[in-house]
Amino acid sequence: MAFVSMTNMLTQAKHDHYAVAQFNINGLLWIQAILETAEQQKTPIIVAVSDRMVEYLGGFECIYQMVLTTQKKLKITVPVALHLDHGATVEHCLQAIDAGFSSVMFDGSHSPIIENIKNTKVVCDYAKNKGVSVEAEVGTVGGNEDGLIGGINYADFDECIKLVEETKVNALAAALGSVHGKYSGSGPKLGFKEMERLNNHLTIPLVLHGASGIPVEQLKKCIQLGHAKINFNTELVTTWADSVRKTIQENPQVCEPRLIMLPAKQALIEKMTNIIQIIGSANRI
Ligand SMILES: [Zn+2]
């Protein structure tokens, strides 16, 4: 397999108390920026595609080929997982696996827990035979969760344990107060007590969604309490948009996309390098 599952990289990260970054792609330039940064920093990396972006990016096969070809062209040697983020249906997860993705998230968190467990198990059973890792979600991350806007709904402890036991999922996103998008008012209110209890009862790693805007000290506490995968998206798209705006404002005559996009790529690399160093995954390979 061209890509590796998340299982080994996250097991190692949890054991050594650091976290692996998940960065979502929005086109070829993003793939290059993520892979170049991971190689420079000697870190395992999770290249993810949000379910809602799949069609925009040309479909699962096209995404697979773009990442694979770029990985070869750049002679990437660090472990790369190609991951579907917030897979909305069982079918989408199976399609991603069939296309060559090495990891998928099935997000059944908006359904009743019985249905979430049932569907997550279908994905897990299919993935297992192919060496593909699966992430599940319990509770609701606040803000805009891949198109679904809602409040924070803390993950229920018993539901988390039940889902993990019955599905044998590889990683769990237990929503404990984080938000997709920007935090408002006094910032994040993470449930560290709940996190600690869950971590004491689970052997699999936890996944933190909506990490952009969480203070560094709190991120580190999440890592100490079992989070081995942290998803960053909002601060990357903000960094990209700020750079594009700045280039166009400072050079109103510029038309060539390359001249607008390359500074944005550099800005992304700097931001991702900073994140990788904060969460401790640099120089692990
Ligand atoms: Zn998320």
mmCIF file of C-alpha atoms and ligand atoms in Angstrom:
data_model
loop_
_atom_site.group_PDB
_atom_site.id
_atom_site.type_symbol
_atom_site.label_atom_id
_atom_site.label_comp_id
_atom_site.label_asym_id
_atom_site.label_seq_id
_atom_site.Cartn_x
_atom_site.Cartn_y
_atom_site.Cartn_z
ATOM 1 C CA MET A 1 0.000 0.000 0.000
ATOM 2 C CA ALA A 2 1.243 3.418 -0.936
ATOM 3 C CA PHE A 3 -0.118 4.939 2.226
ATOM 4 C CA VAL A 4 -0.083 3.601 5.770
ATOM 5 C CA SER A 5 -2.964 3.379 8.202
ATOM 6 C CA MET A 6 -2.995 5.638 11.255
ATOM 7 C CA THR A 7 -2.798 2.744 13.695
ATOM 8 C CA ASN A 8 0.951 2.428 14.165
ATOM 9 C CA MET A 9 1.701 6.135 14.022
ATOM 10 C CA LEU A 10 -0.963 6.925 16.620
ATOM 11 C CA THR A 11 -0.039 4.028 18.925
ATOM 12 C CA GLN A 12 3.552 5.249 18.933
ATOM 13 C CA ALA A 13 2.477 8.868 19.478
ATOM 14 C CA LYS A 14 0.205 7.982 22.384
ATOM 15 C CA HIS A 15 2.945 5.899 23.973
ATOM 16 C CA ASP A 16 5.509 8.703 23.678
ATOM 17 C CA HIS A 17 3.083 11.550 24.536
ATOM 18 C CA TYR A 18 3.033 13.543 21.354
ATOM 19 C CA ALA A 19 0.376 13.951 18.668
ATOM 20 C CA VAL A 20 0.329 13.530 14.895
ATOM 21 C CA ALA A 21 -1.192 16.390 12.904
ATOM 22 C CA GLN A 22 -4.044 16.017 10.491
ATOM 23 C CA PHE A 23 -4.068 18.705 7.818
ATOM 24 C CA ASN A 24 -6.896 18.919 5.285
ATOM 25 C CA ILE A 25 -6.182 19.515 1.610
ATOM 26 C CA ASN A 26 -7.845 22.022 -0.700
ATOM 27 C CA GLY A 27 -5.951 21.340 -3.907
ATOM 28 C CA LEU A 28 -2.572 20.304 -5.285
ATOM 29 C CA LEU A 29 -0.679 23.184 -3.671
ATOM 30 C CA TRP A 30 -1.891 22.058 -0.252
ATOM 31 C CA ILE A 31 -0.757 18.490 -0.896
ATOM 32 C CA GLN A 32 2.715 19.744 -1.822
ATOM 33 C CA ALA A 33 2.878 22.055 1.198
ATOM 34 C CA ILE A 34 1.831 19.312 3.650
ATOM 35 C CA LEU A 35 4.156 16.629 2.264
ATOM 36 C CA GLU A 36 7.161 18.960 1.982
ATOM 37 C CA THR A 37 6.649 20.114 5.572
ATOM 38 C CA ALA A 38 6.274 16.567 6.912
ATOM 39 C CA GLU A 39 9.469 15.466 5.178
ATOM 40 C CA GLN A 40 11.398 18.514 6.431
ATOM 41 C CA GLN A 41 10.174 17.988 9.972
ATOM 42 C CA LYS A 42 10.634 14.196 9.926
ATOM 43 C CA THR A 43 7.130 13.579 11.177
ATOM 44 C CA PRO A 44 4.424 11.076 10.316
ATOM 45 C CA ILE A 45 1.494 12.948 8.794
ATOM 46 C CA ILE A 46 -2.207 12.551 8.107
ATOM 47 C CA VAL A 47 -3.269 14.069 4.798
ATOM 48 C CA ALA A 48 -7.028 14.404 5.024
ATOM 49 C CA VAL A 49 -9.908 15.270 2.754
ATOM 50 C CA SER A 50 -13.096 16.548 4.230
ATOM 51 C CA ASP A 51 -16.063 14.615 2.863
ATOM 52 C CA ARG A 52 -17.707 17.800 1.595
ATOM 53 C CA MET A 53 -14.587 18.608 -0.490
ATOM 54 C CA VAL A 54 -14.350 15.253 -2.276
ATOM 55 C CA GLU A 55 -16.379 16.193 -5.370
ATOM 56 C CA TYR A 56 -14.759 19.636 -5.560
ATOM 57 C CA LEU A 57 -11.346 17.946 -5.647
ATOM 58 C CA GLY A 58 -12.326 15.555 -8.447
ATOM 59 C CA GLY A 59 -13.513 12.481 -6.521
ATOM 60 C CA PHE A 60 -11.758 9.803 -4.460
ATOM 61 C CA GLU A 61 -9.687 8.303 -7.305
ATOM 62 C CA CYS A 62 -8.417 11.687 -8.463
ATOM 63 C CA ILE A 63 -7.448 12.661 -4.900
ATOM 64 C CA TYR A 64 -5.683 9.349 -4.367
ATOM 65 C CA GLN A 65 -3.672 9.778 -7.575
ATOM 66 C CA MET A 66 -2.804 13.408 -6.825
ATOM 67 C CA VAL A 67 -1.437 12.591 -3.370
ATOM 68 C CA LEU A 68 0.315 9.416 -4.548
ATOM 69 C CA THR A 69 1.992 11.086 -7.526
ATOM 70 C CA THR A 70 3.091 14.046 -5.409
ATOM 71 C CA GLN A 71 4.433 11.701 -2.735
ATOM 72 C CA LYS A 72 6.563 9.935 -5.373
ATOM 73 C CA LYS A 73 7.667 13.113 -7.143
ATOM 74 C CA LEU A 74 8.827 14.699 -3.858
ATOM 75 C CA LYS A 75 10.482 11.428 -2.745
ATOM 76 C CA ILE A 76 8.638 11.488 0.561
ATOM 77 C CA THR A 77 10.015 8.950 3.044
ATOM 78 C CA VAL A 78 7.969 9.740 6.184
ATOM 79 C CA PRO A 79 4.789 7.692 6.817
ATOM 80 C CA VAL A 80 1.720 9.247 5.194
ATOM 81 C CA ALA A 81 -1.878 8.284 5.941
ATOM 82 C CA LEU A 82 -4.484 9.340 3.381
ATOM 83 C CA HIS A 83 -7.627 9.896 5.418
ATOM 84 C CA LEU A 84 -11.291 10.727 4.781
ATOM 85 C CA ASP A 85 -12.373 13.327 7.351
ATOM 86 C CA HIS A 86 -15.990 13.317 8.610
ATOM 87 C CA GLY A 87 -17.182 10.586 6.240
ATOM 88 C CA ALA A 88 -20.907 11.321 6.121
ATOM 89 C CA THR A 89 -22.167 7.904 5.046
ATOM 90 C CA VAL A 90 -21.022 4.283 5.174
ATOM 91 C CA GLU A 91 -20.981 4.298 1.358
ATOM 92 C CA HIS A 92 -18.557 7.236 1.191
ATOM 93 C CA CYS A 93 -16.197 5.463 3.596
ATOM 94 C CA LEU A 94 -16.255 2.260 1.546
ATOM 95 C CA GLN A 95 -15.708 4.227 -1.677
ATOM 96 C CA ALA A 96 -12.676 5.969 -0.150
ATOM 97 C CA ILE A 97 -11.245 2.606 0.966
ATOM 98 C CA ASP A 98 -11.825 1.117 -2.491
ATOM 99 C CA ALA A 99 -10.035 4.095 -4.050
ATOM 100 C CA GLY A 100 -6.929 3.450 -1.907
ATOM 101 C CA PHE A 101 -7.403 5.653 1.163
ATOM 102 C CA SER A 102 -5.541 4.130 4.113
ATOM 103 C CA SER A 103 -7.791 5.599 6.787
ATOM 104 C CA VAL A 104 -11.363 6.846 7.140
ATOM 105 C CA MET A 105 -13.457 8.612 9.721
ATOM 106 C CA PHE A 106 -17.088 7.618 9.877
ATOM 107 C CA ASP A 107 -18.980 10.439 11.560
ATOM 108 C CA GLY A 108 -22.218 8.982 12.868
ATOM 109 C CA SER A 109 -22.306 11.417 15.774
ATOM 110 C CA HIS A 110 -25.491 13.073 14.575
ATOM 111 C CA SER A 111 -27.422 9.774 14.726
ATOM 112 C CA PRO A 112 -28.668 7.950 17.833
ATOM 113 C CA ILE A 113 -25.803 5.959 19.409
ATOM 114 C CA ILE A 114 -27.259 2.556 18.412
ATOM 115 C CA GLU A 115 -27.256 3.598 14.773
ATOM 116 C CA ASN A 116 -23.812 5.200 15.094
ATOM 117 C CA ILE A 117 -22.406 1.926 16.503
ATOM 118 C CA LYS A 118 -24.113 -0.190 13.845
ATOM 119 C CA ASN A 119 -22.785 1.912 10.953
ATOM 120 C CA THR A 120 -19.312 2.382 12.439
ATOM 121 C CA LYS A 121 -19.066 -1.404 12.771
ATOM 122 C CA VAL A 122 -19.905 -1.921 9.086
ATOM 123 C CA VAL A 123 -17.061 0.442 8.157
ATOM 124 C CA CYS A 124 -14.667 -1.179 10.663
ATOM 125 C CA ASP A 125 -15.391 -4.708 9.419
ATOM 126 C CA TYR A 126 -14.792 -3.641 5.808
ATOM 127 C CA ALA A 127 -11.655 -1.660 6.652
ATOM 128 C CA LYS A 128 -10.049 -4.333 8.819
ATOM 129 C CA ASN A 129 -9.534 -6.796 5.954
ATOM 130 C CA LYS A 130 -7.733 -4.119 3.990
ATOM 131 C CA GLY A 131 -5.471 -2.810 6.733
ATOM 132 C CA VAL A 132 -7.311 0.528 6.791
ATOM 133 C CA SER A 133 -7.768 2.412 10.082
ATOM 134 C CA VAL A 134 -11.111 3.856 11.206
ATOM 135 C CA GLU A 135 -11.930 6.835 13.422
ATOM 136 C CA ALA A 136 -15.387 7.280 14.942
ATOM 137 C CA GLU A 137 -17.073 10.188 16.700
ATOM 138 C CA VAL A 138 -19.317 10.386 19.756
ATOM 139 C CA GLY A 139 -20.880 13.654 20.885
ATOM 140 C CA THR A 140 -20.884 16.775 18.759
ATOM 141 C CA VAL A 141 -18.009 19.139 18.081
ATOM 142 C CA GLY A 142 -19.412 22.662 18.214
ATOM 143 C CA GLY A 143 -19.583 25.154 15.354
ATOM 144 C CA ASN A 144 -19.804 24.133 11.726
ATOM 145 C CA GLU A 145 -19.187 20.388 11.645
ATOM 146 C CA ASP A 146 -18.673 19.749 7.960
ATOM 147 C CA GLY A 147 -21.787 21.614 6.974
ATOM 148 C CA LEU A 148 -23.831 20.691 10.051
ATOM 149 C CA ILE A 149 -24.059 23.679 12.375
ATOM 150 C CA GLY A 150 -24.798 23.003 16.008
ATOM 151 C CA GLY A 151 -23.906 23.531 19.633
ATOM 152 C CA ILE A 152 -21.437 21.516 21.658
ATOM 153 C CA ASN A 153 -22.783 18.152 22.810
ATOM 154 C CA TYR A 154 -20.356 16.470 25.203
ATOM 155 C CA ALA A 155 -19.638 12.818 24.474
ATOM 156 C CA ASP A 156 -21.305 10.450 26.947
ATOM 157 C CA PHE A 157 -18.772 8.214 28.735
ATOM 158 C CA ASP A 158 -20.800 4.996 28.532
ATOM 159 C CA GLU A 159 -21.599 5.561 24.870
ATOM 160 C CA CYS A 160 -17.900 6.016 24.082
ATOM 161 C CA ILE A 161 -16.930 2.778 25.846
ATOM 162 C CA LYS A 162 -19.755 0.846 24.208
ATOM 163 C CA LEU A 163 -18.897 2.087 20.725
ATOM 164 C CA VAL A 164 -15.205 1.255 21.079
ATOM 165 C CA GLU A 165 -15.885 -2.231 22.482
ATOM 166 C CA GLU A 166 -18.478 -3.169 19.901
ATOM 167 C CA THR A 167 -16.825 -1.757 16.783
ATOM 168 C CA LYS A 168 -13.103 -2.215 17.573
ATOM 169 C CA VAL A 169 -12.508 1.209 16.042
ATOM 170 C CA ASN A 170 -8.871 2.416 15.941
ATOM 171 C CA ALA A 171 -9.286 5.997 17.184
ATOM 172 C CA LEU A 172 -12.091 7.947 18.838
ATOM 173 C CA ALA A 173 -13.087 11.573 18.447
ATOM 174 C CA ALA A 174 -14.941 12.167 21.701
ATOM 175 C CA ALA A 175 -16.387 15.665 21.559
ATOM 176 C CA LEU A 176 -15.445 17.368 24.823
ATOM 177 C CA GLY A 177 -15.943 21.053 24.183
ATOM 178 C CA SER A 178 -13.898 21.773 21.071
ATOM 179 C CA VAL A 179 -15.316 23.786 18.184
ATOM 180 C CA HIS A 180 -14.806 23.782 14.414
ATOM 181 C CA GLY A 181 -14.058 27.298 13.212
ATOM 182 C CA LYS A 182 -13.276 30.211 15.485
ATOM 183 C CA TYR A 183 -13.868 30.170 19.233
ATOM 184 C CA SER A 184 -16.082 32.971 20.479
ATOM 185 C CA GLY A 185 -16.063 34.905 23.758
ATOM 186 C CA SER A 186 -13.895 33.416 26.479
ATOM 187 C CA GLY A 187 -12.461 30.651 24.269
ATOM 188 C CA PRO A 188 -12.614 26.878 24.583
ATOM 189 C CA LYS A 189 -14.043 25.107 27.627
ATOM 190 C CA LEU A 190 -12.615 21.634 27.341
ATOM 191 C CA GLY A 191 -13.847 18.813 29.575
ATOM 192 C CA PHE A 192 -10.497 17.695 31.016
ATOM 193 C CA LYS A 193 -12.110 15.616 33.780
ATOM 194 C CA GLU A 194 -14.188 13.711 31.254
ATOM 195 C CA MET A 195 -11.095 13.379 29.044
ATOM 196 C CA GLU A 196 -9.073 11.874 31.880
ATOM 197 C CA ARG A 197 -11.791 9.383 32.776
ATOM 198 C CA LEU A 198 -12.149 8.289 29.172
ATOM 199 C CA ASN A 199 -8.400 7.966 28.703
ATOM 200 C CA ASN A 200 -8.156 5.810 31.830
ATOM 201 C CA HIS A 201 -10.682 3.375 30.382
ATOM 202 C CA LEU A 202 -9.572 3.252 26.741
ATOM 203 C CA THR A 203 -6.428 1.879 25.159
ATOM 204 C CA ILE A 204 -7.040 3.441 21.740
ATOM 205 C CA PRO A 205 -5.943 7.044 21.076
ATOM 206 C CA LEU A 206 -8.310 9.990 21.218
ATOM 207 C CA VAL A 207 -8.659 12.505 18.386
ATOM 208 C CA LEU A 208 -9.062 16.240 18.910
ATOM 209 C CA HIS A 209 -11.137 18.091 16.320
ATOM 210 C CA GLY A 210 -11.329 21.861 16.124
ATOM 211 C CA ALA A 211 -7.849 22.486 17.549
ATOM 212 C CA SER A 212 -7.353 25.882 15.894
ATOM 213 C CA GLY A 213 -7.675 28.488 18.642
ATOM 214 C CA ILE A 214 -7.031 26.152 21.582
ATOM 215 C CA PRO A 215 -4.167 27.625 23.684
ATOM 216 C CA VAL A 216 -0.887 25.698 23.504
ATOM 217 C CA GLU A 217 -0.957 24.681 27.174
ATOM 218 C CA GLN A 218 -4.424 23.166 26.754
ATOM 219 C CA LEU A 219 -3.337 21.342 23.596
ATOM 220 C CA LYS A 220 -0.454 19.837 25.546
ATOM 221 C CA LYS A 221 -2.828 18.779 28.314
ATOM 222 C CA CYS A 222 -5.038 17.056 25.708
ATOM 223 C CA ILE A 223 -1.966 15.161 24.485
ATOM 224 C CA GLN A 224 -1.080 14.091 28.035
ATOM 225 C CA LEU A 225 -4.673 12.855 28.388
ATOM 226 C CA GLY A 226 -4.563 10.480 25.432
ATOM 227 C CA HIS A 227 -4.985 12.591 22.302
ATOM 228 C CA ALA A 228 -2.580 11.257 19.663
ATOM 229 C CA LYS A 229 -4.185 12.871 16.604
ATOM 230 C CA ILE A 230 -5.037 16.547 16.371
ATOM 231 C CA ASN A 231 -6.906 18.076 13.437
ATOM 232 C CA PHE A 232 -6.010 21.579 12.286
ATOM 233 C CA ASN A 233 -7.999 23.285 9.594
ATOM 234 C CA THR A 234 -9.345 26.738 10.478
ATOM 235 C CA GLU A 235 -5.952 28.329 11.116
ATOM 236 C CA LEU A 236 -4.623 26.933 7.849
ATOM 237 C CA VAL A 237 -7.450 28.232 5.675
ATOM 238 C CA THR A 238 -7.177 31.574 7.481
ATOM 239 C CA THR A 239 -3.420 31.684 6.856
ATOM 240 C CA TRP A 240 -3.970 30.852 3.183
ATOM 241 C CA ALA A 241 -6.699 33.472 2.701
ATOM 242 C CA ASP A 242 -4.705 36.197 4.513
ATOM 243 C CA SER A 243 -1.730 35.562 2.249
ATOM 244 C CA VAL A 244 -3.782 35.596 -0.962
ATOM 245 C CA ARG A 245 -5.526 38.830 0.081
ATOM 246 C CA LYS A 246 -2.226 40.483 0.979
ATOM 247 C CA THR A 247 -0.557 39.539 -2.309
ATOM 248 C CA ILE A 248 -3.457 40.867 -4.363
ATOM 249 C CA GLN A 249 -3.777 44.079 -2.344
ATOM 250 C CA GLU A 250 -0.061 44.813 -2.545
ATOM 251 C CA ASN A 251 0.175 43.882 -6.242
ATOM 252 C CA PRO A 252 -3.126 44.876 -7.857
ATOM 253 C CA GLN A 253 -1.739 44.148 -11.346
ATOM 254 C CA VAL A 254 -0.833 40.539 -10.587
ATOM 255 C CA CYS A 255 -2.848 37.982 -12.595
ATOM 256 C CA GLU A 256 -0.686 34.892 -12.766
ATOM 257 C CA PRO A 257 -2.061 32.345 -10.262
ATOM 258 C CA ARG A 258 1.428 31.012 -9.535
ATOM 259 C CA LEU A 259 2.543 34.416 -8.244
ATOM 260 C CA ILE A 260 -0.491 34.606 -5.954
ATOM 261 C CA MET A 261 -0.335 31.005 -4.768
ATOM 262 C CA LEU A 262 3.362 30.497 -4.036
ATOM 263 C CA PRO A 263 3.506 33.013 -1.148
ATOM 264 C CA ALA A 264 0.376 31.323 0.243
ATOM 265 C CA LYS A 265 2.093 27.947 0.029
ATOM 266 C CA GLN A 266 5.079 29.335 1.925
ATOM 267 C CA ALA A 267 2.761 30.787 4.594
ATOM 268 C CA LEU A 268 1.092 27.375 4.969
ATOM 269 C CA ILE A 269 4.473 25.668 5.363
ATOM 270 C CA GLU A 270 5.484 28.089 8.125
ATOM 271 C CA LYS A 271 2.175 27.638 9.964
ATOM 272 C CA MET A 272 2.275 23.833 9.701
ATOM 273 C CA THR A 273 5.914 23.687 10.821
ATOM 274 C CA ASN A 274 4.966 25.663 13.910
ATOM 275 C CA ILE A 275 2.032 23.326 14.669
ATOM 276 C CA ILE A 276 4.137 20.170 14.223
ATOM 277 C CA GLN A 277 6.722 21.508 16.634
ATOM 278 C CA ILE A 278 4.103 22.459 19.229
ATOM 279 C CA ILE A 279 2.449 19.028 19.237
ATOM 280 C CA GLY A 280 5.829 17.314 19.460
ATOM 281 C CA SER A 281 5.853 15.134 16.348
ATOM 282 C CA ALA A 282 8.964 16.654 14.718
ATOM 283 C CA ASN A 283 12.038 14.401 14.442
ATOM 284 C CA ARG A 284 10.154 11.213 15.277
ATOM 285 C CA ILE A 285 11.155 9.413 12.069
HETATM 286 ZN ZN ZN B 1 -13.720 17.669 12.679
#
